[in-house]
Coordinates of C-alpha atoms and ligand atoms in Angstrom, one line a residue:
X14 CA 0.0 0.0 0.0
X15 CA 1.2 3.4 -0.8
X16 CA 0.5 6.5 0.7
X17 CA 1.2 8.7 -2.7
X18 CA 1.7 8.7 -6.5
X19 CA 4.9 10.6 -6.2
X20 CA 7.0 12.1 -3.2
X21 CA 9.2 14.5 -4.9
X22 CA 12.2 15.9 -2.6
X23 CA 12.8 20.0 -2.4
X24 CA 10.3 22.3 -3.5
X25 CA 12.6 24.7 -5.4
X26 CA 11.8 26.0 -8.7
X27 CA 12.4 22.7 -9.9
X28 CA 10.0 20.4 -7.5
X29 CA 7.3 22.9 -7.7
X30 CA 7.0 23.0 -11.0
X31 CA 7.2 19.4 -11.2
X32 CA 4.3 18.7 -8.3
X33 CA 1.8 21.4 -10.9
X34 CA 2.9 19.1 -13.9
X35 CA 2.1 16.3 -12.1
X36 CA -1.2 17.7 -10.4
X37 CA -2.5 19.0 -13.7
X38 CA -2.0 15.0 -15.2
X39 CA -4.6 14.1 -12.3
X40 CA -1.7 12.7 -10.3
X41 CA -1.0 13.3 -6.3
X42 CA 2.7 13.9 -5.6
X43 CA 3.6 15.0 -2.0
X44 CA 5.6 18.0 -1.7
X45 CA 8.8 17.7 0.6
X46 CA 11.4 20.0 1.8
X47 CA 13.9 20.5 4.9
X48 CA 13.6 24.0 5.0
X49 CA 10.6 25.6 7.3
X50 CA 9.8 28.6 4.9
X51 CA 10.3 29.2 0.9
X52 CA 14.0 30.4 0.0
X53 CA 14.4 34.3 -0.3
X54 CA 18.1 34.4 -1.4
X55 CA 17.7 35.5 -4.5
X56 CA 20.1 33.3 -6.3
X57 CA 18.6 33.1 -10.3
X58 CA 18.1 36.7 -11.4
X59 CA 16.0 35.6 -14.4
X60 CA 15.0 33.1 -16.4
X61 CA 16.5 32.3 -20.4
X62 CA 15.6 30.2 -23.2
X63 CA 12.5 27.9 -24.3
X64 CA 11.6 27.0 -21.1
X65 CA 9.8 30.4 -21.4
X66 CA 8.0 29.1 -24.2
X67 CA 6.8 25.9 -22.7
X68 CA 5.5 28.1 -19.1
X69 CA 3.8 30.2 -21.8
X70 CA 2.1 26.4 -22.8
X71 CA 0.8 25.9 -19.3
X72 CA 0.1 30.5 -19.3
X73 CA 2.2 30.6 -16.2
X74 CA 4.5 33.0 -18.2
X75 CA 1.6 36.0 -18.3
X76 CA 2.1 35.2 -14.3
X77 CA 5.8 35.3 -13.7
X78 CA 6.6 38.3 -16.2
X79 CA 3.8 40.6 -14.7
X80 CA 5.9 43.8 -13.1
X81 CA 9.3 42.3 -14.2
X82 CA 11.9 44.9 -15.2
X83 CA 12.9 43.0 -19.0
X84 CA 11.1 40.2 -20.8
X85 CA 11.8 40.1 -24.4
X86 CA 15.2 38.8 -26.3
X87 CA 18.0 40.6 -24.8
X88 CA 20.2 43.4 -26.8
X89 CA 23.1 41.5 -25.7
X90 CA 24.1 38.4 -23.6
X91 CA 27.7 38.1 -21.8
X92 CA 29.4 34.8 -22.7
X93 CA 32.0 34.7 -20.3
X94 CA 34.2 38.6 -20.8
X95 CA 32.8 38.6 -24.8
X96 CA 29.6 40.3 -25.5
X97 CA 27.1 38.9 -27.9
X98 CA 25.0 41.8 -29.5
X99 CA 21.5 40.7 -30.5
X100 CA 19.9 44.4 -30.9
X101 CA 19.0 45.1 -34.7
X102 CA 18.3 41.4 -35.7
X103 CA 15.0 40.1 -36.5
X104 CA 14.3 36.7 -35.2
X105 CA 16.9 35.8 -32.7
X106 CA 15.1 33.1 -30.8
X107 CA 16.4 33.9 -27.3
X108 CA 14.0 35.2 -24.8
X109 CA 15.2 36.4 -20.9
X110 CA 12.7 36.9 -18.4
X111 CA 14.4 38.6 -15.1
X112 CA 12.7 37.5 -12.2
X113 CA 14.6 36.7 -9.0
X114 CA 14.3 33.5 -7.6
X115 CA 12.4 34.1 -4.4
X116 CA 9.5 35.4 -6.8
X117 CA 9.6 32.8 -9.1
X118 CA 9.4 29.9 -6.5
X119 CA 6.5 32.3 -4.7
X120 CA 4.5 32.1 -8.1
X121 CA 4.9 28.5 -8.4
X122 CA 4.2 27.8 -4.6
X123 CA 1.0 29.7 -5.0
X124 CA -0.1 28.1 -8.6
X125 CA 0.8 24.5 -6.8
X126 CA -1.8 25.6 -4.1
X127 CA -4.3 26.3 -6.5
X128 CA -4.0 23.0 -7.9
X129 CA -4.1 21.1 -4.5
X130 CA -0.6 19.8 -4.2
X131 CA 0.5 18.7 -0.6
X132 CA 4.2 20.5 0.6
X133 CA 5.6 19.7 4.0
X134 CA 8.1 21.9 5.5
X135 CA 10.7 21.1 7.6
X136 CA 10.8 16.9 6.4
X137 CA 14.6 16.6 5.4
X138 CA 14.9 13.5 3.8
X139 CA 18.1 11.3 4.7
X140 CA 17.5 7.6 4.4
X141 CA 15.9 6.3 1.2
X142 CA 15.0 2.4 0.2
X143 CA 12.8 1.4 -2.8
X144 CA 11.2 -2.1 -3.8
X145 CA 9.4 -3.8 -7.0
X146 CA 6.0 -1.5 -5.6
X147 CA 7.7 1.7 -4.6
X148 CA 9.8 3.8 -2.4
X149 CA 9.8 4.8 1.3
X150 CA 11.6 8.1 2.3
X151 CA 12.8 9.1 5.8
X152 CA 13.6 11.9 7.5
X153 CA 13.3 12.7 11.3
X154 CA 10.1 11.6 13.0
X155 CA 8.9 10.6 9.6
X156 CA 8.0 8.1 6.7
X157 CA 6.9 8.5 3.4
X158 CA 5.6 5.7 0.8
X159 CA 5.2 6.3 -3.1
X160 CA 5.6 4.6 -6.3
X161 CA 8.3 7.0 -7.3
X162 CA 10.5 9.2 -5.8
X163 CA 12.4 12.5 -7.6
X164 CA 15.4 14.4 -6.3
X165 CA 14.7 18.1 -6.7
X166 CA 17.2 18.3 -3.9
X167 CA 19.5 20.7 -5.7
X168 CA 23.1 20.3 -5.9
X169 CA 24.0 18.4 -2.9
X170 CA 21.6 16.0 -3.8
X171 CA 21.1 13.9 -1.1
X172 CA 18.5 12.0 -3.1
X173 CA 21.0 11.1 -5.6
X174 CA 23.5 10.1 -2.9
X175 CA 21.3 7.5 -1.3
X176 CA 19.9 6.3 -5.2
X177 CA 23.8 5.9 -5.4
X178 CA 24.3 8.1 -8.4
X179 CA 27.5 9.4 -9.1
X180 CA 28.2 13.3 -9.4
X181 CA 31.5 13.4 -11.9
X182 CA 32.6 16.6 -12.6
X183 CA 34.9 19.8 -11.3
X184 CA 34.9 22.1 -8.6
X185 CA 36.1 25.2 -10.1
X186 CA 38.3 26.8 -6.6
X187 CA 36.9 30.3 -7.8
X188 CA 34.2 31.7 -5.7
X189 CA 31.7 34.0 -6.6
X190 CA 30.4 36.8 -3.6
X191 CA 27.3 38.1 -5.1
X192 CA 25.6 41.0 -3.3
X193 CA 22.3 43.1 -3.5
X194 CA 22.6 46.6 -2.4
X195 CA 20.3 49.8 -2.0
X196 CA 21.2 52.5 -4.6
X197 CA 18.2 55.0 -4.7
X198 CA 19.7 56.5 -8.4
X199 CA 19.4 52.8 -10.1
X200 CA 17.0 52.4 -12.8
X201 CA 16.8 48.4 -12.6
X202 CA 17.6 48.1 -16.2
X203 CA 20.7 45.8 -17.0
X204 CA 20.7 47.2 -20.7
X205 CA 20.7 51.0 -19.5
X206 CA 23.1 50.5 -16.7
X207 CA 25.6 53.3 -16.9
X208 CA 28.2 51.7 -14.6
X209 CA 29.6 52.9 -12.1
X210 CA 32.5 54.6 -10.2
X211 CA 35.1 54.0 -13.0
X212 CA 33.6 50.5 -13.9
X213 CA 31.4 49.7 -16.9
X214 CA 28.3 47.7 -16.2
X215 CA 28.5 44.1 -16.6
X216 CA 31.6 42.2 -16.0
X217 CA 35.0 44.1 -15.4
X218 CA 38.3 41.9 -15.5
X219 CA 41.1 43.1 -13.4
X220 CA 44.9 41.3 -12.9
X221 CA 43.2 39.3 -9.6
X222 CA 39.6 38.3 -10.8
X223 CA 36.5 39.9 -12.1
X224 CA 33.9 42.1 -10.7
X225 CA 30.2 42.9 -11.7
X226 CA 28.0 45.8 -12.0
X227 CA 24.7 45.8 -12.9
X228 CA 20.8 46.4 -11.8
X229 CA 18.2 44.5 -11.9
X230 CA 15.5 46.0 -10.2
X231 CA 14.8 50.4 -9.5
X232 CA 17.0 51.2 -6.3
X233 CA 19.0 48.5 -6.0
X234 CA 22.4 47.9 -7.6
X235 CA 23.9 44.1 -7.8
X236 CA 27.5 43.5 -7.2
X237 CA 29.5 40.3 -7.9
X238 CA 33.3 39.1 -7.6
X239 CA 34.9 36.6 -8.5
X240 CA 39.0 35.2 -7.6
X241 CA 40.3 32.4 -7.2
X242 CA 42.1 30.1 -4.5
X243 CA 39.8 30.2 -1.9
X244 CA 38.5 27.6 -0.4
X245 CA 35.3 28.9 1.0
X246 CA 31.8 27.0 0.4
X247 CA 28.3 28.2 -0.6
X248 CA 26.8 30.2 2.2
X249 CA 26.6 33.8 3.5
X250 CA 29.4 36.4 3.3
X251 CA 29.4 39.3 5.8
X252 CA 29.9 42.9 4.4
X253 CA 33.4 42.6 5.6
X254 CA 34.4 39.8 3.7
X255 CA 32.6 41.2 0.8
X256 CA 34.8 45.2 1.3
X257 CA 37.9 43.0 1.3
X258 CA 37.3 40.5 -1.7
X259 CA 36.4 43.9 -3.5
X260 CA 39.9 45.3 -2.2
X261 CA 41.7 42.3 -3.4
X262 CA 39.8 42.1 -7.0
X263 CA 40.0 46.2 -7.4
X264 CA 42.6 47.3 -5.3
X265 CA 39.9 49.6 -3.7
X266 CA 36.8 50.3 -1.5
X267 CA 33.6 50.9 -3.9
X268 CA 30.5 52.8 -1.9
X269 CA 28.3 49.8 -3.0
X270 CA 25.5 51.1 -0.5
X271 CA 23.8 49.1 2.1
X272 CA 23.8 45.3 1.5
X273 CA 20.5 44.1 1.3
X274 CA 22.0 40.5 1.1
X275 CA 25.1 38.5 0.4
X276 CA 26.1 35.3 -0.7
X277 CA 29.4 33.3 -1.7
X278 CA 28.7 30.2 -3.9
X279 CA 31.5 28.1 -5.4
X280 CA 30.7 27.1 -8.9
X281 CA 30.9 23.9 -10.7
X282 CA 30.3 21.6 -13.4
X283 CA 28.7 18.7 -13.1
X284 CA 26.5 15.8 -14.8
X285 CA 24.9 12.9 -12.5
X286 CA 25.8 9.5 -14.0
X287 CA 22.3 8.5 -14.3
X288 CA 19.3 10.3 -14.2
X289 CA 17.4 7.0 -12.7
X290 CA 18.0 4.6 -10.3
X291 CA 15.1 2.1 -10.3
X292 CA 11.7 4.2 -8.7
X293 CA 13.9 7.1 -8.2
X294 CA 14.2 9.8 -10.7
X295 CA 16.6 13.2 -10.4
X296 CA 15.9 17.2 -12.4
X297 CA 17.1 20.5 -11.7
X298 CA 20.4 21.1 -9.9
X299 CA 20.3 17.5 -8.5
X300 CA 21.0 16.3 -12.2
X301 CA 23.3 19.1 -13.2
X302 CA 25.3 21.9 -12.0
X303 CA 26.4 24.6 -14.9
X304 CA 30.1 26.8 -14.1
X305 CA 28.4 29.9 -15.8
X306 CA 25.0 31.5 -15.8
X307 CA 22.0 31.9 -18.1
X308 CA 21.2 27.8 -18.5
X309 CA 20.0 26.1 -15.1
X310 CA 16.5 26.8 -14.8
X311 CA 16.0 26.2 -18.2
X312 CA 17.3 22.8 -18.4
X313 CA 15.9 22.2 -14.7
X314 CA 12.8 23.4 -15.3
X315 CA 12.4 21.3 -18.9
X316 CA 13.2 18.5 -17.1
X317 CA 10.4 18.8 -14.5
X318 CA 7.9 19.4 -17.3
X319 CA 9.4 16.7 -19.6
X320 CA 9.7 14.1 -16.4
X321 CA 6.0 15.2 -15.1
X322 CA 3.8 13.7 -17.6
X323 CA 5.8 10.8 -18.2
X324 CA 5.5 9.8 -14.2
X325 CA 1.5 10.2 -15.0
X326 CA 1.0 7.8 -17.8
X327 CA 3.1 5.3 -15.6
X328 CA 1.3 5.6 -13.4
X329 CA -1.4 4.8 -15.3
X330 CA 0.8 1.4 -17.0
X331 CA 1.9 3.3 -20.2
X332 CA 5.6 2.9 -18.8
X333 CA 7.4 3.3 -22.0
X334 CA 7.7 7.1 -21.9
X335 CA 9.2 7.3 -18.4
X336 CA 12.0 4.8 -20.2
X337 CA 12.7 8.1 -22.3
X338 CA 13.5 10.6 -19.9
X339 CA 17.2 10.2 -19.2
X340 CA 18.3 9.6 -22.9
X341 CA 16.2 13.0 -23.3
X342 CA 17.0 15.2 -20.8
X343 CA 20.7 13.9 -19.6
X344 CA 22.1 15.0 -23.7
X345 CA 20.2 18.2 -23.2
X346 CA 22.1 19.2 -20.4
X347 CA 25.7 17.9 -21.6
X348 CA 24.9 20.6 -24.1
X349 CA 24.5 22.9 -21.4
X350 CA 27.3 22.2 -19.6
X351 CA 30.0 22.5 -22.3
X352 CA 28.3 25.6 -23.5
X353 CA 28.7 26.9 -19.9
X354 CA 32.4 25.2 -19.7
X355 CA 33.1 27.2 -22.4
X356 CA 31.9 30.7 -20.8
X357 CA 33.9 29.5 -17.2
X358 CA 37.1 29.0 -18.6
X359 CA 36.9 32.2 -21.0
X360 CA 36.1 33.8 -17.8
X361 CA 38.8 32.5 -15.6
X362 CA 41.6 33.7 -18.1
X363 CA 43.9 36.5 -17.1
X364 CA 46.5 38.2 -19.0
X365 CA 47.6 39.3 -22.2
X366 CA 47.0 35.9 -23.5
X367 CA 43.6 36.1 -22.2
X368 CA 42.7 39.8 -23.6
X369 CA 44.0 38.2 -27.0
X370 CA 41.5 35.9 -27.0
X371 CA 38.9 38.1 -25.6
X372 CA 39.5 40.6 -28.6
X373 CA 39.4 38.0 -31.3
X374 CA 36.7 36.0 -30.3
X375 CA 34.7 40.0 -30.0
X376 CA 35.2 40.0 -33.6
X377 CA 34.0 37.2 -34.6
X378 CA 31.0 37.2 -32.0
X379 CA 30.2 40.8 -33.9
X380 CA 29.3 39.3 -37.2
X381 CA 25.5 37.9 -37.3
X382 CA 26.2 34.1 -38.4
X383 CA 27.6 33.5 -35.2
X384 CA 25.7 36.2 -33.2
X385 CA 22.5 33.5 -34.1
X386 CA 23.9 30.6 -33.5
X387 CA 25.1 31.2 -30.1
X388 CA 21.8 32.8 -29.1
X389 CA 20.4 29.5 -30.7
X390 CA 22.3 27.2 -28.5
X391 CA 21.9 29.5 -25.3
X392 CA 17.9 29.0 -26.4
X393 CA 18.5 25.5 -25.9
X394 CA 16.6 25.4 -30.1
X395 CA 19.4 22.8 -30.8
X396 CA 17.5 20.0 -28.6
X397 CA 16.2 17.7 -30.6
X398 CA 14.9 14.2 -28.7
X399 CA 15.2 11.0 -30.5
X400 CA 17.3 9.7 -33.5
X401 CA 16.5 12.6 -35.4
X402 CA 14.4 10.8 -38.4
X403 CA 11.8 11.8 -39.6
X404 CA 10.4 15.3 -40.5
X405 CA 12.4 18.0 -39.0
X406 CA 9.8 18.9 -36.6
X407 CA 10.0 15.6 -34.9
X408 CA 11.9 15.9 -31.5
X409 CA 11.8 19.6 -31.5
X410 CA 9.4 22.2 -29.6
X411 CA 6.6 22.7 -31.4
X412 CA 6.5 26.3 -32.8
X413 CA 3.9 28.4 -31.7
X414 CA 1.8 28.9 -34.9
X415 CA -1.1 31.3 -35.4
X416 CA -4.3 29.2 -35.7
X417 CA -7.4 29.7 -37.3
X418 CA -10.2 27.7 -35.6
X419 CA -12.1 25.4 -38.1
X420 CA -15.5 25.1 -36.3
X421 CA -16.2 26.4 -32.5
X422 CA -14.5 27.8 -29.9
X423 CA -11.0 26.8 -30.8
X424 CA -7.3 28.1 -30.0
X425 CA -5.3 31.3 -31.7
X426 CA -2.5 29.9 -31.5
X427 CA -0.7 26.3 -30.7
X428 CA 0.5 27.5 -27.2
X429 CA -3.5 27.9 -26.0
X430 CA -3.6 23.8 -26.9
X431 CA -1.5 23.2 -24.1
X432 CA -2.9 24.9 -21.2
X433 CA -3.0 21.1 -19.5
X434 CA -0.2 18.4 -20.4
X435 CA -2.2 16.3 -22.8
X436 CA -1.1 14.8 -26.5
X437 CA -2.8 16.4 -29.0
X438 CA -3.2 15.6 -32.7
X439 CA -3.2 18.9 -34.7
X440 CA -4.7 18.6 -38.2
X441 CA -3.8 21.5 -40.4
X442 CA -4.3 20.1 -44.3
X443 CA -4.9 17.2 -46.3
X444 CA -7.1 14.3 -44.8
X445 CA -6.0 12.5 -41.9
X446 CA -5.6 8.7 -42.1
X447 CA -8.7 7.1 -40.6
X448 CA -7.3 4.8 -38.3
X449 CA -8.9 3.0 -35.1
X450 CA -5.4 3.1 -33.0
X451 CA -5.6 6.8 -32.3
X452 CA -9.4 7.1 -32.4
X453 CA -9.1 4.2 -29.5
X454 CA -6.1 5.9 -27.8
X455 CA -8.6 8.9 -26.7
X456 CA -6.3 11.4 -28.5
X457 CA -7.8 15.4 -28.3
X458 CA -7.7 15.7 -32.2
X459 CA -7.6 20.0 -33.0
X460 CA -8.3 21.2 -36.7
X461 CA -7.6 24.1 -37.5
X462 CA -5.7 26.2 -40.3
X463 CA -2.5 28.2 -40.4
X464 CA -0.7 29.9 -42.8
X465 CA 2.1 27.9 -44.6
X466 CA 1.5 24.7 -42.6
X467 CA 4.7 22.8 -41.5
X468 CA 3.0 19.4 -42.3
X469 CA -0.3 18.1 -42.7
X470 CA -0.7 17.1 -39.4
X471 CA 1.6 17.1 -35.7
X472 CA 1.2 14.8 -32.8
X473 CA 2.0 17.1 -30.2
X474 CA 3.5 15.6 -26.9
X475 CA 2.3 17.2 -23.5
X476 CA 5.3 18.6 -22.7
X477 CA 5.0 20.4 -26.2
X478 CA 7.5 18.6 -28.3
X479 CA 6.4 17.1 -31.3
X480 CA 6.3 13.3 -31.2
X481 CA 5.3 13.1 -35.1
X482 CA 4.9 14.9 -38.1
X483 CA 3.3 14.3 -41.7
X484 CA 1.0 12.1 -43.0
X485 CA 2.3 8.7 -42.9
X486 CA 3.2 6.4 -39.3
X487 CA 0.5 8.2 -37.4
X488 CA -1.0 4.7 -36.4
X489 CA 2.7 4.0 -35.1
X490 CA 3.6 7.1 -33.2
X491 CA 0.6 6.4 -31.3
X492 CA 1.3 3.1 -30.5
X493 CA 4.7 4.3 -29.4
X494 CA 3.9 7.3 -26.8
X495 CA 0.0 5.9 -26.2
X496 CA -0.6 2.3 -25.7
X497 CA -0.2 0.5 -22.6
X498 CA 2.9 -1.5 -22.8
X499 CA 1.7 -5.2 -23.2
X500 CA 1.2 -7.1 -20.2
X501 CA 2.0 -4.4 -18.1
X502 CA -0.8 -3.7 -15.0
X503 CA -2.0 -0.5 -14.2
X504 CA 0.5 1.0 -11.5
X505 CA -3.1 3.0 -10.8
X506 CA -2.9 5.6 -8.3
X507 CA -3.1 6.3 -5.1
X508 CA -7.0 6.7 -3.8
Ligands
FAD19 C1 24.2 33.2 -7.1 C2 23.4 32.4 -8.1 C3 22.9 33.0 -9.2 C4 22.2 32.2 -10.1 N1 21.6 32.8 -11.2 C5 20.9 32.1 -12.1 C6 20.3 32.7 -13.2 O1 20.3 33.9 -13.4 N2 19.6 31.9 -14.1 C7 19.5 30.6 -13.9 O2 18.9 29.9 -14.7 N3 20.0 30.0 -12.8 C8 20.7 30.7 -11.9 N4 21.3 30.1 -10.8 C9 21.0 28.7 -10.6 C10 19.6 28.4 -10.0 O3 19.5 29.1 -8.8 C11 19.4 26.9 -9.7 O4 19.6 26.3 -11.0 C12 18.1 26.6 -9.2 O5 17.9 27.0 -7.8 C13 17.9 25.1 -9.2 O6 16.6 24.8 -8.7 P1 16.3 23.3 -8.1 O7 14.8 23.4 -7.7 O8 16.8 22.3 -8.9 O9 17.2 23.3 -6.7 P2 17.2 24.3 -5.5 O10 16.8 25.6 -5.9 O11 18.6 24.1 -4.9 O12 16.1 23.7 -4.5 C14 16.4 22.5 -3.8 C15 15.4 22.4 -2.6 O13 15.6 21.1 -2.0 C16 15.6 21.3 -0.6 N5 16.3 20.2 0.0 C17 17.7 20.0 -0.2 N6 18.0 18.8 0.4 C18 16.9 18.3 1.0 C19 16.6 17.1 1.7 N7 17.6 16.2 2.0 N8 15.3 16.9 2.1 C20 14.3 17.8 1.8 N9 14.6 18.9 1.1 C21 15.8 19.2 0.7 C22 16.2 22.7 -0.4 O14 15.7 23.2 0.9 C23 15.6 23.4 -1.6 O15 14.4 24.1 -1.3 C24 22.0 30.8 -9.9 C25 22.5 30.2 -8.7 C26 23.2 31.0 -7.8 C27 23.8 30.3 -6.6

């Protein structure tokens, strides 16, 4: 007997959004996390990339951009000390959303609320044992029984320590002090920032590390700095630590203004081994850690919407998509990481050699071919699940179309299909093959018209990927993300 569908394990970003995914699939996951209240350091200062597209599926974006300072694509984007300049080219794919984290996790605490999910404060999980029926977690004066279990335990991952997963990767040894302070005269606007005292806004590279100005919100200026050799661990830095690690950066004292908060976090890259172990599943920070910034919520939070509807239709014995979600997600954020590798150790150069390199690769950045590509990749547009057959639509995110409605009510665009994680067979031209396998398999079947139709017809995955495209194999790609895996029971759910 089992007391839930799913316990999932921290109720960051990640877990939250995860426990609505799985809600909105009709399933119950319990909410659990060690801490007694929701985070407020605000660690993520935004959001980047397709994820944005995908919250726009479910219309949480409406939600989380409402009030935010910039939503849009970027003029620019920082990889590592080499600016990429966006502003004056049409369609660059890359969309930022700044939103700081203890908002965002807010907005998905209170959207999981309105869709019933359980969360239990103060439960910190540290003993973990799973069987052929399910998994039992433990914590201090408790016990918890579900079919599955997911780590969205961040990086320290004790999940993925007692699933005995392996972490490989780096500790980079440079540690980053990032600080909030109270500037009355800032405008909040990263692409208007004027600098200040002496440095330019954004990164500033000196002989002994770098150093960051920029604001992100009206009155209040962010500071960062990076070195190297220290030893320290994430945690909180007091406003003498962060004068002196300005001192030894700048070789002076910078009237910063009154710290609001500060933090030291040490960064690193790393990939867990597997992304499974048996009932127990990892996303978010507990998969992957990323040395530079811009990329981990949205891989995390792609995994949690990619992982979330696959855990349903276990659940209800169609176990073969569930088999899918490591060799989907785990490439995806490989990508990340050497993309974000290659920022780091950009970054962490210093020298003549290093300004060499900086001014080259400034040069080359400057010319559009690779201006788009990079914002491609820092999109995440080159993810492409599967073996890549097929039409070119297959394995990506489906593109938000403008729709014209056949008959009734119907959706303006492909997004409004996807307000729920459900498949969904759109029909655009031609004739669809009559066939009793996806009639049976209680697909939502949506006609409608659009200008210049990609294909004939898309089978549209809940997460939003396409899972086919055409006219011929329908009657197979429904067989292959719909039917019940034969001979497999019902898992059913919990009552
Ligand atoms: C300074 C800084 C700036 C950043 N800026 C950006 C940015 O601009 N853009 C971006 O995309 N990303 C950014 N990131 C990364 C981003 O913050 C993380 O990717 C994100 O927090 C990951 O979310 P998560 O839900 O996977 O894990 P977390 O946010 O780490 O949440 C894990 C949760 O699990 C709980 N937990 C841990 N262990 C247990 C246990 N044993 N039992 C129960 N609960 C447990 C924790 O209390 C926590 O609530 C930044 C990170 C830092 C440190």
């Amino acid at each position: 007997m089992t007391d839930h569908d799913i316990v999932i394990v921290g109720a960051g970003p990640v877990g939250l959004l995860l426990a609505c995914e799985l809600s909105l699939c009709g399933a119950r996951p319990l909410l659990l996390d060690k801490r007694a209240e929701p985070g407020d350091l605000p660690k993520a200062n935004g959001i980047g990339g397709q994820i944005l597209d995908v919250l726009d599926h479910r219309g949480l974006l409406e939600r989380l951009s409402a009030g935010s300072p910039f939503f849009g694509v970027p003029p620019g984007f920082p990889f590592g000390p080499v600016p990429l300049r966006f502003a004056g080219l049409d369609g660059i794919p890359l969309r930022m959303l700044m939103i700081q984290q203890p908002r965002l996790e807010r907005l998905l605490g209170e959207r999981a609320a309105e869709l019933g999910v359980t969360v239990r404060r103060g439960r910190e999980v540290t003993a973990l044992a799973q069987d052929a029926d399910g998994v039992t977690v433990e914590g201090p004066g408790f016990a918890v029984r579900a079919r599955y279990a997911v780590g969205c335990d961040g990086g320290a991952g004790r999940v993925r320590t007692l699933a005995g997963i392996g972490f490989p990767g780096t500790t980079d040894g440079e540690v980053l002090r990032l600080g909030h302070f109270r500037a009355p005269g800032e405008s909040g606007d990263p692409f208007a920032d004027p600098g200040f005292a002496g440095l330019r806004p954004g990164w500033n590279r000196t002989p002994h590390g770098r150093l960051l100005i920029t604001s992100l919100q009206p009155g209040v200026r962010v500071a960062g700095v990076r070195e190297r050799g220290s030893r320290e661990q994430d945690g909180p830095v007091t406003p003498a630590e962060f004068g002196a690690a300005v001192r030894r950066v700048l070789g002076r004292d910078l009237p910063l203004g009154e710290p609001i908060w500060l933090s030291s976090t040490v960064s690193q890259a790393r990939l867990a081994e597997r992304y499974r172990a048996g009932r127990v599943f990892l996303a978010g920070d507990a998969a992957h850690l990323f040395p530079a910034g811009g990329s981990a919520l949205n891989v995390g939070l792609t995994d949690a919407v990619n992982l979330g509807w696959k855990l349903a239709a276990a659940l209800d014995g169609r176990a073969r998509p569930l088999d899918t979600y490591e060799a989907e997600r785990r490439p995806a954020a490989a990508r990340a990481l050497t993309l974000t590798r290659a920022q780091a150790v950009l970054d962490r150069l210093t020298g003549e050699d290093a300004e060499a390199l900086t001014a080259v690769l400034t040069e080359v950045f400057a010319f559009e071919q690779p201006a788009r590509h990079l914002a491609a990749l820092l999109n995440g547009s080159d993810v492409r699940y599967g073996d890549g057959a097929g039409h070119p639509l297959v394995g990506r995110l489906v593109p938000d179309l403008p729709l014209v409605p056949d008959a009734g009510g119907g959706a303006r665009r492909v997004a409004e299909l996807l307000r729920r994680p459900r498949f969904v067979l759109l029909h655009l031209a031609g004739e669809l093959p009559a066939d009793p396998v996806y009639a049976a398999a209680g697909l939502d079947v949506v006609r409608a018209r659009c200008a210049g139709p990609p294909a004939d017809a898309l089978l549209i995955r809940p997460d939003g990927y396409v899972a086919w495209a055409g006219t011929d194999g329908l009657a197979e790609a429904v067989r292959e993300w719909l039917a019940p895996v034969a001979g497999a029971a019902p898992a059913g759910r919990t009552g």
